[in-house]
Structure formats: structure tokens, C-alpha cells
JSON list of C-alpha atoms in Angstrom, two decimals:
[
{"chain": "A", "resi": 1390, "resn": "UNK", "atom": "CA", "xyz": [22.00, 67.78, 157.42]},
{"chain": "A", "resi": 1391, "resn": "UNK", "atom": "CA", "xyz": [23.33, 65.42, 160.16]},
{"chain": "A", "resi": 1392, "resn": "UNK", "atom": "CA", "xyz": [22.56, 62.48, 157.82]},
{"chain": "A", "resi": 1393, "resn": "UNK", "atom": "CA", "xyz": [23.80, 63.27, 154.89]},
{"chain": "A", "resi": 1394, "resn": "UNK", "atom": "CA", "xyz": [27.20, 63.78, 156.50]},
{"chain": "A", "resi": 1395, "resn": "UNK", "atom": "CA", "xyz": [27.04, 60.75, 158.06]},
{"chain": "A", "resi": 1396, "resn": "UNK", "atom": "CA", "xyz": [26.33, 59.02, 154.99]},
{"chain": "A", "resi": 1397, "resn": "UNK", "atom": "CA", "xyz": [28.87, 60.74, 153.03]},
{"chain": "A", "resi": 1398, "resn": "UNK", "atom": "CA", "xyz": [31.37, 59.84, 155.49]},
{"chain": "A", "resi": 1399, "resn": "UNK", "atom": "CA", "xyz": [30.16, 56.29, 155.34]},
{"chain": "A", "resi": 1400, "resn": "UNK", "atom": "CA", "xyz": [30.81, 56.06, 151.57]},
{"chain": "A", "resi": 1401, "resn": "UNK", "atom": "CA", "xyz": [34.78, 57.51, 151.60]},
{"chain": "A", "resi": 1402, "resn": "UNK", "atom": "CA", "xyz": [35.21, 54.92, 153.76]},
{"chain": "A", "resi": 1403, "resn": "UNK", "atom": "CA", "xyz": [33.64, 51.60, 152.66]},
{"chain": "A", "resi": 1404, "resn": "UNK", "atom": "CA", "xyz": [32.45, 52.42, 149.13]},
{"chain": "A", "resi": 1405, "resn": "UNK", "atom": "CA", "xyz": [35.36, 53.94, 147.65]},
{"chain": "A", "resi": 1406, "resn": "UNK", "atom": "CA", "xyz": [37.89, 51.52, 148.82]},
{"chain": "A", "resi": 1407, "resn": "UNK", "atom": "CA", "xyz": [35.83, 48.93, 147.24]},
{"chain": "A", "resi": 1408, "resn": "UNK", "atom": "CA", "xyz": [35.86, 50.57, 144.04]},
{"chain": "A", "resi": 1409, "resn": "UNK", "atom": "CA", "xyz": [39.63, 50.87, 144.37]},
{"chain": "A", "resi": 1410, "resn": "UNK", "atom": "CA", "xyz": [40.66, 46.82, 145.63]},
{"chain": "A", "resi": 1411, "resn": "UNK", "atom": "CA", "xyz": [42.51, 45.27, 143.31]},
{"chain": "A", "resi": 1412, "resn": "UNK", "atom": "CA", "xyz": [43.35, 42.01, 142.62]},
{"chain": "A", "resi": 1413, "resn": "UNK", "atom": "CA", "xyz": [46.76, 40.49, 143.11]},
{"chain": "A", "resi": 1414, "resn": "UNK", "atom": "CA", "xyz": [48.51, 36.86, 142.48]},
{"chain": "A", "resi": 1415, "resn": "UNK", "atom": "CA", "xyz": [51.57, 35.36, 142.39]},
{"chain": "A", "resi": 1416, "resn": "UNK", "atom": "CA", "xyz": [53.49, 34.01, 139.32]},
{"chain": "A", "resi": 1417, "resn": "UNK", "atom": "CA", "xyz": [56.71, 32.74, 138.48]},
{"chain": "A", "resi": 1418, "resn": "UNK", "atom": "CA", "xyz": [58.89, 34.11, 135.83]},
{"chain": "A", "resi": 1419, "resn": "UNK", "atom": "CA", "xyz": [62.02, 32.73, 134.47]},
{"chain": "A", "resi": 1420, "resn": "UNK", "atom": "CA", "xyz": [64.85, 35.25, 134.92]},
{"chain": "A", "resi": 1421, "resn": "UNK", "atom": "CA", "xyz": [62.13, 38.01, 136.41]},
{"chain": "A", "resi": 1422, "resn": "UNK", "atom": "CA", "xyz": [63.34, 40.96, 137.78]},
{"chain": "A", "resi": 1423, "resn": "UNK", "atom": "CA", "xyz": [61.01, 41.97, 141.37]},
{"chain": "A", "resi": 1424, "resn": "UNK", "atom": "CA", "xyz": [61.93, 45.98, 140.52]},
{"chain": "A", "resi": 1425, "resn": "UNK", "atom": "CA", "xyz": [59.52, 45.50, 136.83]},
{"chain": "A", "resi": 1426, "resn": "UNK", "atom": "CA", "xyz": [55.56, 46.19, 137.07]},
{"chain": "A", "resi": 1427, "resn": "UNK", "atom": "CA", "xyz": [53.02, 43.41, 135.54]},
{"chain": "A", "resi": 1428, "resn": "UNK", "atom": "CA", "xyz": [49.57, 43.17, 134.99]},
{"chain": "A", "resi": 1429, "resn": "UNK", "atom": "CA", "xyz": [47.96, 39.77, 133.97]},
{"chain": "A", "resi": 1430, "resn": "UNK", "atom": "CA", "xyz": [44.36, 39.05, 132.55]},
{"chain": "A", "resi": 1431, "resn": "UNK", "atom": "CA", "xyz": [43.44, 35.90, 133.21]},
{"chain": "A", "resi": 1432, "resn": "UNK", "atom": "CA", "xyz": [42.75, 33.82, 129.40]},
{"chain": "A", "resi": 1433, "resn": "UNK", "atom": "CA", "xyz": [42.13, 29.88, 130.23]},
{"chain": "A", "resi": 1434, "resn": "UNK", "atom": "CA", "xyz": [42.97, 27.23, 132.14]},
{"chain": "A", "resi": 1435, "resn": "UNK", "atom": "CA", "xyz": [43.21, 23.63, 130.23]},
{"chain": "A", "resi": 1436, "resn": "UNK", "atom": "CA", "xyz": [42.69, 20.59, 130.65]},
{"chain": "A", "resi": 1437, "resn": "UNK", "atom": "CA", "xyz": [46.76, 19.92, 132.23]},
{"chain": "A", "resi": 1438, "resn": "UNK", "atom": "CA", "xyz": [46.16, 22.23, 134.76]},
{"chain": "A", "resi": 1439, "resn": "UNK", "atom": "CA", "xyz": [47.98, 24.94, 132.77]},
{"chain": "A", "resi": 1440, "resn": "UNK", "atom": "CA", "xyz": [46.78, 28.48, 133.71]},
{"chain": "A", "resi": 1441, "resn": "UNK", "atom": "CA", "xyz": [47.17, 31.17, 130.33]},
{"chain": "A", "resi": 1442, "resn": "UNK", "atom": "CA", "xyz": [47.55, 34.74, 131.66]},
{"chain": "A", "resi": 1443, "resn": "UNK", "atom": "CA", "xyz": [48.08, 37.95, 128.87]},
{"chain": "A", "resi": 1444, "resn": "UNK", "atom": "CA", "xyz": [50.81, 39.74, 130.58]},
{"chain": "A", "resi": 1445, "resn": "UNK", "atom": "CA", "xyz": [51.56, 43.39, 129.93]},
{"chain": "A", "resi": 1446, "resn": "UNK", "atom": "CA", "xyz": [54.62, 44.78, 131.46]},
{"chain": "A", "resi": 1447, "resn": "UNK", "atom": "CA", "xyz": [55.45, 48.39, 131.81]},
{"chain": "A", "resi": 1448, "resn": "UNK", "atom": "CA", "xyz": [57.70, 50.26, 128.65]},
{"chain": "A", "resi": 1449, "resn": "UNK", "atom": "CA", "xyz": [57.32, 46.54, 127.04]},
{"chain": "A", "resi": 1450, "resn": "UNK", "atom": "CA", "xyz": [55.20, 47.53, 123.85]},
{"chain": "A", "resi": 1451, "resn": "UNK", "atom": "CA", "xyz": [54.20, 44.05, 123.65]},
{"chain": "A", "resi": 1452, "resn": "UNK", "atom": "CA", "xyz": [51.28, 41.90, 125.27]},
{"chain": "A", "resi": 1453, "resn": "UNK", "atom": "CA", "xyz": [53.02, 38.34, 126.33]},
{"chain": "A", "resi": 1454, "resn": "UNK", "atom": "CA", "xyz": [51.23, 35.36, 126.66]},
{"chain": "A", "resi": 1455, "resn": "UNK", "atom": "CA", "xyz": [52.55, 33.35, 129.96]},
{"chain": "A", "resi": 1456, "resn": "UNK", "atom": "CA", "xyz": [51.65, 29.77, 130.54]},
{"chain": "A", "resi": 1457, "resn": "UNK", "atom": "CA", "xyz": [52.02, 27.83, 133.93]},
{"chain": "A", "resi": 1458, "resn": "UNK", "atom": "CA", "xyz": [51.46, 24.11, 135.42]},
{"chain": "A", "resi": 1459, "resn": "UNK", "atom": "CA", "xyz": [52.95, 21.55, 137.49]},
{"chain": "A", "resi": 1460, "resn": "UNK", "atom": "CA", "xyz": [56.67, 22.25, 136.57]},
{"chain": "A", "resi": 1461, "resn": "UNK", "atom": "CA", "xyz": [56.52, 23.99, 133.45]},
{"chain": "A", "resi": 1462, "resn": "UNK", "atom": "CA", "xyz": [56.50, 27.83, 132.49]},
{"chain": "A", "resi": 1463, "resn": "UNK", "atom": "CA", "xyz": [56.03, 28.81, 128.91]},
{"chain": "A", "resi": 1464, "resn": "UNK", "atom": "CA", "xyz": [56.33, 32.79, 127.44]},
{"chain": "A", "resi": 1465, "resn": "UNK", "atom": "CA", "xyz": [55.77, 33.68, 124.38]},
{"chain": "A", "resi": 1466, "resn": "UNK", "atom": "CA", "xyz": [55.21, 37.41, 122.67]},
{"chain": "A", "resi": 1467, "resn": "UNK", "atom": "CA", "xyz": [55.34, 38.95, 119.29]},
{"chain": "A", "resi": 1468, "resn": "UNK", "atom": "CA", "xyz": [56.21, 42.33, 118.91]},
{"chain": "A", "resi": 1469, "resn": "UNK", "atom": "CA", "xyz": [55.14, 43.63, 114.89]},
{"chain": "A", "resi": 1470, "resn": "UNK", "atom": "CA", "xyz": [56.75, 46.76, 115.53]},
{"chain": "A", "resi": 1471, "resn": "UNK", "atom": "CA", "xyz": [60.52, 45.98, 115.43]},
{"chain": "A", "resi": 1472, "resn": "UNK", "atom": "CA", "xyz": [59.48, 42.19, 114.40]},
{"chain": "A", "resi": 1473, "resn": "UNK", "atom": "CA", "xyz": [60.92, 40.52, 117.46]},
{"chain": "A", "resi": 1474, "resn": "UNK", "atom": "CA", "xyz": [59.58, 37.13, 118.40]},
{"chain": "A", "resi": 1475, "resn": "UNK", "atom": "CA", "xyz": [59.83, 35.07, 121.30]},
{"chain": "A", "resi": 1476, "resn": "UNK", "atom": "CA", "xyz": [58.69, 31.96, 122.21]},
{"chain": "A", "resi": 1477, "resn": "UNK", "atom": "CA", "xyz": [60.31, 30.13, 125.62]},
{"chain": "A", "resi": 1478, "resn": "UNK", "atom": "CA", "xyz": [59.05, 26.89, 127.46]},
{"chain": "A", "resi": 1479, "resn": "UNK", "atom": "CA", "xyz": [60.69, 25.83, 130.64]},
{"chain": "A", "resi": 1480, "resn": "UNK", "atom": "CA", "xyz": [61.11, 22.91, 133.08]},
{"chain": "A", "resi": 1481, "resn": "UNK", "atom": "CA", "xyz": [60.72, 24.14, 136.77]},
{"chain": "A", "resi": 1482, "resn": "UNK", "atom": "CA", "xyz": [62.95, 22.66, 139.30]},
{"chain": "A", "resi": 1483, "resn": "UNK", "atom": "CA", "xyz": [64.03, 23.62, 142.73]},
{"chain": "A", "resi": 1484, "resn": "UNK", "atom": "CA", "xyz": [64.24, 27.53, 142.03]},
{"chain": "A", "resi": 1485, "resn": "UNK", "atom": "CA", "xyz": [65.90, 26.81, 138.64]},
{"chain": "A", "resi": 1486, "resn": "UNK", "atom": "CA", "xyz": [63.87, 27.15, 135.13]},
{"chain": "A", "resi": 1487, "resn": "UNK", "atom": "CA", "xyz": [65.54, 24.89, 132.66]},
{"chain": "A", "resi": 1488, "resn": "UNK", "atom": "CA", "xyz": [64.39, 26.83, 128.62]},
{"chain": "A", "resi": 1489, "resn": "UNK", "atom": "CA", "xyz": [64.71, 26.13, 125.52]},
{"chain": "A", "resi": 1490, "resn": "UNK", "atom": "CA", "xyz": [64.01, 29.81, 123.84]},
{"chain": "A", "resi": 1491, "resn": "UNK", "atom": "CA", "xyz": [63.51, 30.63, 119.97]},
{"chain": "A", "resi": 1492, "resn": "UNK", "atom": "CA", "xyz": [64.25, 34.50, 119.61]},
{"chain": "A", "resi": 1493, "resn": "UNK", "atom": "CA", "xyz": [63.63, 35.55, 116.60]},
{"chain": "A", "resi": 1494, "resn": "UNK", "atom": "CA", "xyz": [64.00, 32.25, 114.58]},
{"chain": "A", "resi": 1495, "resn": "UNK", "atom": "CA", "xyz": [67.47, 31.41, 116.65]},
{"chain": "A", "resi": 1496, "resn": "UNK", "atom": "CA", "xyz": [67.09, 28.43, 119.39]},
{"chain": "A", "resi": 1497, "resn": "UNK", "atom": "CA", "xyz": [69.06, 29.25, 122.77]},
{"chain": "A", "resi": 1498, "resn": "UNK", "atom": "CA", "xyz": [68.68, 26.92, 125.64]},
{"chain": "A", "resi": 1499, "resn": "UNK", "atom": "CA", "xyz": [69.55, 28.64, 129.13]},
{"chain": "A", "resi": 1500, "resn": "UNK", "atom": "CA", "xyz": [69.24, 27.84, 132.82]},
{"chain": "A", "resi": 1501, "resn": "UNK", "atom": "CA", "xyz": [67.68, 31.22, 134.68]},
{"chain": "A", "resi": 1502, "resn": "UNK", "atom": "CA", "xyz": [66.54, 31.85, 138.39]},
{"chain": "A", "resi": 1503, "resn": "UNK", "atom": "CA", "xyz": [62.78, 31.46, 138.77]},
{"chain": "A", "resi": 1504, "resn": "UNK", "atom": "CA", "xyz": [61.17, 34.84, 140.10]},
{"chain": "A", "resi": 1505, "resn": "UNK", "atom": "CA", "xyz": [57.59, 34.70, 142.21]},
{"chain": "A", "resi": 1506, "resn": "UNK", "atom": "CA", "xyz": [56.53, 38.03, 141.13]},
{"chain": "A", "resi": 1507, "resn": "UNK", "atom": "CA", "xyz": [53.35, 39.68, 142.60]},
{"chain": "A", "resi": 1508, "resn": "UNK", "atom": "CA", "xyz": [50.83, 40.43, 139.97]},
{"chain": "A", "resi": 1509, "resn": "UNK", "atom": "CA", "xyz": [48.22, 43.03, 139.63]},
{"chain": "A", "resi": 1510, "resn": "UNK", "atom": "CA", "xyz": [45.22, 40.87, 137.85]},
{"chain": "A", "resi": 1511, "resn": "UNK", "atom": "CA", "xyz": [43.14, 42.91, 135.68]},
{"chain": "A", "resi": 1512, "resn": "UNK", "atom": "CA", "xyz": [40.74, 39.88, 134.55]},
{"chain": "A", "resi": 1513, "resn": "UNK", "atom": "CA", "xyz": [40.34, 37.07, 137.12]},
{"chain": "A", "resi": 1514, "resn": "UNK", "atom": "CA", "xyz": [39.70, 34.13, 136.87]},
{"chain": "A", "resi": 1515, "resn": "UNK", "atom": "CA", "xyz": [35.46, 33.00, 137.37]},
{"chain": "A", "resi": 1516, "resn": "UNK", "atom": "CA", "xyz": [35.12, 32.51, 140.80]},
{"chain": "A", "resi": 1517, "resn": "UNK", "atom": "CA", "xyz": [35.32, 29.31, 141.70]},
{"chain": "A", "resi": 1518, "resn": "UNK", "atom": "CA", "xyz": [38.07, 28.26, 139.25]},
{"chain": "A", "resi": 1519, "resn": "UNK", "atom": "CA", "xyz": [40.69, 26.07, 140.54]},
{"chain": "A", "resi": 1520, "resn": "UNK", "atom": "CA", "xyz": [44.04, 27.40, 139.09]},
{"chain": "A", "resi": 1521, "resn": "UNK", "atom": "CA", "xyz": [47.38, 25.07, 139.22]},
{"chain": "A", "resi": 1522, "resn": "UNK", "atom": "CA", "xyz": [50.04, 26.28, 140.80]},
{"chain": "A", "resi": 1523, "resn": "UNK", "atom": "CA", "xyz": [53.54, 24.96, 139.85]},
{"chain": "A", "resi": 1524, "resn": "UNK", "atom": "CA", "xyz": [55.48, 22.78, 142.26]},
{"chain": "A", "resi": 1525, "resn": "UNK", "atom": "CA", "xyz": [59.15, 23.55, 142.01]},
{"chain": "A", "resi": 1526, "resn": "UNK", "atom": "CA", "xyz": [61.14, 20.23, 143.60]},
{"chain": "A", "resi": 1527, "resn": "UNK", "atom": "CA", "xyz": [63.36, 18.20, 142.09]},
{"chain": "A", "resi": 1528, "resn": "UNK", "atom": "CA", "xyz": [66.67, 18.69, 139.61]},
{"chain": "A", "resi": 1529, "resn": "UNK", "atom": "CA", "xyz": [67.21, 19.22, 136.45]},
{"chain": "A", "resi": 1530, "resn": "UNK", "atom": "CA", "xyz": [68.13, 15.98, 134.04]},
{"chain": "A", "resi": 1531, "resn": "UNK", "atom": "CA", "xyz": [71.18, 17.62, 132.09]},
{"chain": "A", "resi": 1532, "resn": "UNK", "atom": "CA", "xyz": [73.15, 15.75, 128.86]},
{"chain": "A", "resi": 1533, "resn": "UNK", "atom": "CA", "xyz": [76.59, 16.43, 130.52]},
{"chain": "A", "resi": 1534, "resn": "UNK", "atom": "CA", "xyz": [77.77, 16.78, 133.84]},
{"chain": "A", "resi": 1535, "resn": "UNK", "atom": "CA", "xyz": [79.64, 19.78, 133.69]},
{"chain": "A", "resi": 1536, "resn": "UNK", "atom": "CA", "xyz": [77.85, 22.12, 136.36]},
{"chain": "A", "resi": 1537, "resn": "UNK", "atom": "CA", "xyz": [78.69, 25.50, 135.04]},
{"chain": "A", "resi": 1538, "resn": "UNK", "atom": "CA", "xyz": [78.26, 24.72, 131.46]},
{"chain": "A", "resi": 1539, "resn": "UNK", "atom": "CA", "xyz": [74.91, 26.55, 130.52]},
{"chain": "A", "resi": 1540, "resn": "UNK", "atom": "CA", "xyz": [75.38, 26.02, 126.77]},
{"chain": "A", "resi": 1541, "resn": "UNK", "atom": "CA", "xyz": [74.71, 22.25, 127.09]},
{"chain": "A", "resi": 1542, "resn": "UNK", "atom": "CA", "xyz": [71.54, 20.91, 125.88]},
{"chain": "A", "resi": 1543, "resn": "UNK", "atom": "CA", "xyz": [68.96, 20.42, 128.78]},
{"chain": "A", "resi": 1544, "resn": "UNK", "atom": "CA", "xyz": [66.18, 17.66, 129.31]},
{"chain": "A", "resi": 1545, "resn": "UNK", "atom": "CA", "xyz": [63.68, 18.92, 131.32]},
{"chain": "A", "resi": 1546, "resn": "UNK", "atom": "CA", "xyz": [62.15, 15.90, 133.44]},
{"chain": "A", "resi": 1547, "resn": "UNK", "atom": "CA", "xyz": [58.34, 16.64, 133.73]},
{"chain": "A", "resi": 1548, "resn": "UNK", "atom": "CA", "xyz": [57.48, 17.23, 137.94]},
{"chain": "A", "resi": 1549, "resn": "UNK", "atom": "CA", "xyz": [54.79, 15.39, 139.30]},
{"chain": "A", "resi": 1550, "resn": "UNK", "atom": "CA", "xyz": [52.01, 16.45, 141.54]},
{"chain": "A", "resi": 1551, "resn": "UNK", "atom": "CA", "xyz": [49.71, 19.83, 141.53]},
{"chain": "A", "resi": 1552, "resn": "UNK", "atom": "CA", "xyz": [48.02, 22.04, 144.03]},
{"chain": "A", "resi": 1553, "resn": "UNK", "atom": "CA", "xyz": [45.27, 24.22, 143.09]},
{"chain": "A", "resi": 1554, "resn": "UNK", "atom": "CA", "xyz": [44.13, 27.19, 145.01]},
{"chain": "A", "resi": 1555, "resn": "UNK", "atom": "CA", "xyz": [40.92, 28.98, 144.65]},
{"chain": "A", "resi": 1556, "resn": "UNK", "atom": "CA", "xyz": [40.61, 32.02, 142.28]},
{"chain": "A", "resi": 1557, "resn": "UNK", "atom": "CA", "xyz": [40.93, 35.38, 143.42]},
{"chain": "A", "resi": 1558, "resn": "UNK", "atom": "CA", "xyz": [36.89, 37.31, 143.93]},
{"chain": "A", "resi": 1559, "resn": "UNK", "atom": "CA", "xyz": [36.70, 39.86, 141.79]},
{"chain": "A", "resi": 1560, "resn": "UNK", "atom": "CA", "xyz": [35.46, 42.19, 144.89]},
{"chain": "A", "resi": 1561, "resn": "UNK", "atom": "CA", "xyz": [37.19, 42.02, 148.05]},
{"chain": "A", "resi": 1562, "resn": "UNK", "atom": "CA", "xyz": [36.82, 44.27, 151.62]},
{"chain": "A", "resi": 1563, "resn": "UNK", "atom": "CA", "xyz": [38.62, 46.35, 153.55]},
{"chain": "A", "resi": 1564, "resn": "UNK", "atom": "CA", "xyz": [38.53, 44.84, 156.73]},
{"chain": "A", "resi": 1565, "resn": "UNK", "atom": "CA", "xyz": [40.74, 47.29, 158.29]},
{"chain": "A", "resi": 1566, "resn": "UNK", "atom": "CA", "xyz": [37.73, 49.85, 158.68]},
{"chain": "A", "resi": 1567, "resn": "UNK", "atom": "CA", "xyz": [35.07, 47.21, 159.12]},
{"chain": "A", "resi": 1568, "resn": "UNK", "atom": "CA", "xyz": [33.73, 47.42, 155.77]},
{"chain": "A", "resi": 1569, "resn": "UNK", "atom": "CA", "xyz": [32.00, 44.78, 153.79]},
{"chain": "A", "resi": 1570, "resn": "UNK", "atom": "CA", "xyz": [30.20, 44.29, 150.62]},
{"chain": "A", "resi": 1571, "resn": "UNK", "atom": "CA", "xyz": [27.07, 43.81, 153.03]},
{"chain": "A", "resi": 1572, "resn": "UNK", "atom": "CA", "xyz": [28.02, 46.75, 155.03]},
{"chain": "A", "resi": 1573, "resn": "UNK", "atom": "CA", "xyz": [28.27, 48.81, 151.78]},
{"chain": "A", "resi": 1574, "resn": "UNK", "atom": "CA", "xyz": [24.69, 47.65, 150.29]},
{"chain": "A", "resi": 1575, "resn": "UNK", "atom": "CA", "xyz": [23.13, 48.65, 153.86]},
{"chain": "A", "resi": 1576, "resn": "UNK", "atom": "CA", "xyz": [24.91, 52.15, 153.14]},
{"chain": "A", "resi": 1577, "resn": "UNK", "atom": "CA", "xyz": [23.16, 51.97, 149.70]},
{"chain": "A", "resi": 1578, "resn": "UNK", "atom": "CA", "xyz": [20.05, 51.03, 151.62]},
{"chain": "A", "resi": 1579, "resn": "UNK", "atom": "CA", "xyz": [20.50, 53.94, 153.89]},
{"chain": "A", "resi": 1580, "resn": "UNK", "atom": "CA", "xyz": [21.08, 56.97, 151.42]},
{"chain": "A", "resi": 1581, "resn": "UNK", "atom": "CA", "xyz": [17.76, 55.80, 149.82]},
{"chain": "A", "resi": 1582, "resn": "UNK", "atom": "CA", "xyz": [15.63, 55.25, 152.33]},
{"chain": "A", "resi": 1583, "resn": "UNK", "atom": "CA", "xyz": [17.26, 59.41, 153.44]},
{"chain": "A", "resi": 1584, "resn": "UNK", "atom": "CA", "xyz": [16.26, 60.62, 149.74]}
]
């Protein structure tokens, strides 16, 4: 009886928290509110360094797509429902995204406040993947030099450089408890060698 306790107790506490771990990463969104939930499912990354993520926020009936590289952001979603559109690409600089947005067949161009919102990441990316995360330095090139004008046409001058991180794993530990992936296959191990 002993063991099986023992085991059991061994499995609430490294087998289920392993089922549970989640992924999370970090992306930017232009004009994001931190209060909103998002999930993102990883799509492609090309050959720019431009990570694609299908992001599904919560009470937004639409999936958006959201593109990212080396000082650009691009969102796009189309909602068949009401038939609402949207389609926004944006130069990153400093903590300023610099759009030009088509909403429902009208072009608006905008300056917002780039959010880094935490993500929960259904599908990750393989392991192994290098992903490119966008640099925000620099200023924006404008065509008039009236600073509080947002109704001017912007240029958005391309940034240079990248940095790439590793993917997330698609299993993780809980290291709090001292619980491994190895730890939990010697806990498989265990309850069969018991049986």
C-alpha cells in the first residue's frame, strides 16, 4: 500500500504540472492594451526574419494574423461576420509604431504606443527555431515637422540589425519541486516496475 501512495504522490507533483506548463512569449502590439488576454500559434518564420503568429484574443470573434521583424509589426484580420477588415503594417521605433492601416477599404495612418504583451503560445515554434525579435531604436522619418500632428503622412525608415532567441520547448519543468522530464519518466519507470 506504502508504494502506491508514494507513487501517487509522486505523480500530483511532477506529472501533473507537466501536463499543465504552458508556454509563454513576448510580443509587441501597436496600441495593445496589458489588461486583454492573447493566445498565439506559431505559423512561419521567413526568410526576413519575420515571425507569423495566428492570434486569438478573448470576445474578439476573429483569428488575427500578426507579423514581426527587425522594426516592423504587421496585423491583419478579417472578420465575415459583420464584414470588417483590417490590415495594418508598422515601422517600430523607440517605443513608437509608425501605421499605415486600411479598415475596411479606408487608409488611416496613426502613430500608437508599442505594447510588449505576454503571450500564452498554443503552437510553438520547432525547437530549435531561431525567431527575430524586433529592435525598437531609432525615430521616426515624418513628412512635416509638426510634432503633435498625427494626421500627417509617415515614412517609416526600415531599422537595422536583429537578434534571435531560441524557441520556446514545447515541455518545460517545474523546478520549484525538483521535478524533471527525467525525474517524471523514472516515476513512469517506477509505477511499472510496482504493477
Amino acid at each position: 500500500m506504502f508504494k502506491y501512495t508514494t507513487l501517487f504522490s509522486f505523480a500530483l507533483l511532477c506529472g501533473i504540472p507537466l501536463v499543465l506548463a504552458q508556454s509563454k512569449t513576448t510580443l509587441l502590439f501597436p496600441g495593445g492594451d496589458s489588461e486583454i488576454s492573447i493566445s498565439a500559434d506559431f505559423l512561419s518564420t521567413d526568410s526576413q526574419g519575420r515571425t507569423a503568429w495566428a492570434i486569438q484574443i478573448d470576445d474578439f470573434p476573429a483569428t488575427a494574423t500578426l507579423i514581426e521583424g527587425p522594426g516592423f509589426i504587421s496585423l491583419g484580420f478579417q472578420d465575415a461576420e459583420i464584414s470588417n477588415t483590417l490590415n495594418q503594417a508598422c515601422g517600430i521605433t523607440s517605443d513608437v509604431a509608425v501605421c499605415t492601416a486600411t479598415v475596411n477599404g479606408e487608409v488611416m495612418t496613426s502613430s500608437l504606443n508599442v505594447a510588449t504583451l505576454t503571450v500564452d503560445v498554443g503552437k510553438a515554434p520547432p525547437t530549435g527555431t531561431s525567431i527575430a525579435l524586433t529592435t525598437i531604436t531609432g525615430s521616426p522619418s515624418r513628412t512635416d515637422s509638426s510634432p503633435t500632428d498625427t494626421s500627417s503622412t509617415f515614412v517609416s525608415t526600415p531599422i537595422s540589425g536583429t537578434s534571435t532567441v531560441a524557441a520556446p520547448a514545447s515541455s518545460s519543468s517545474n523546478a520549484a519541486i525538483g521535478c524533471t522530464p527525467s525525474s517524471f519518466m523514472i516515476f513512469i519507470s517506477a509505477l511499472l516496475f510496482a504493477l
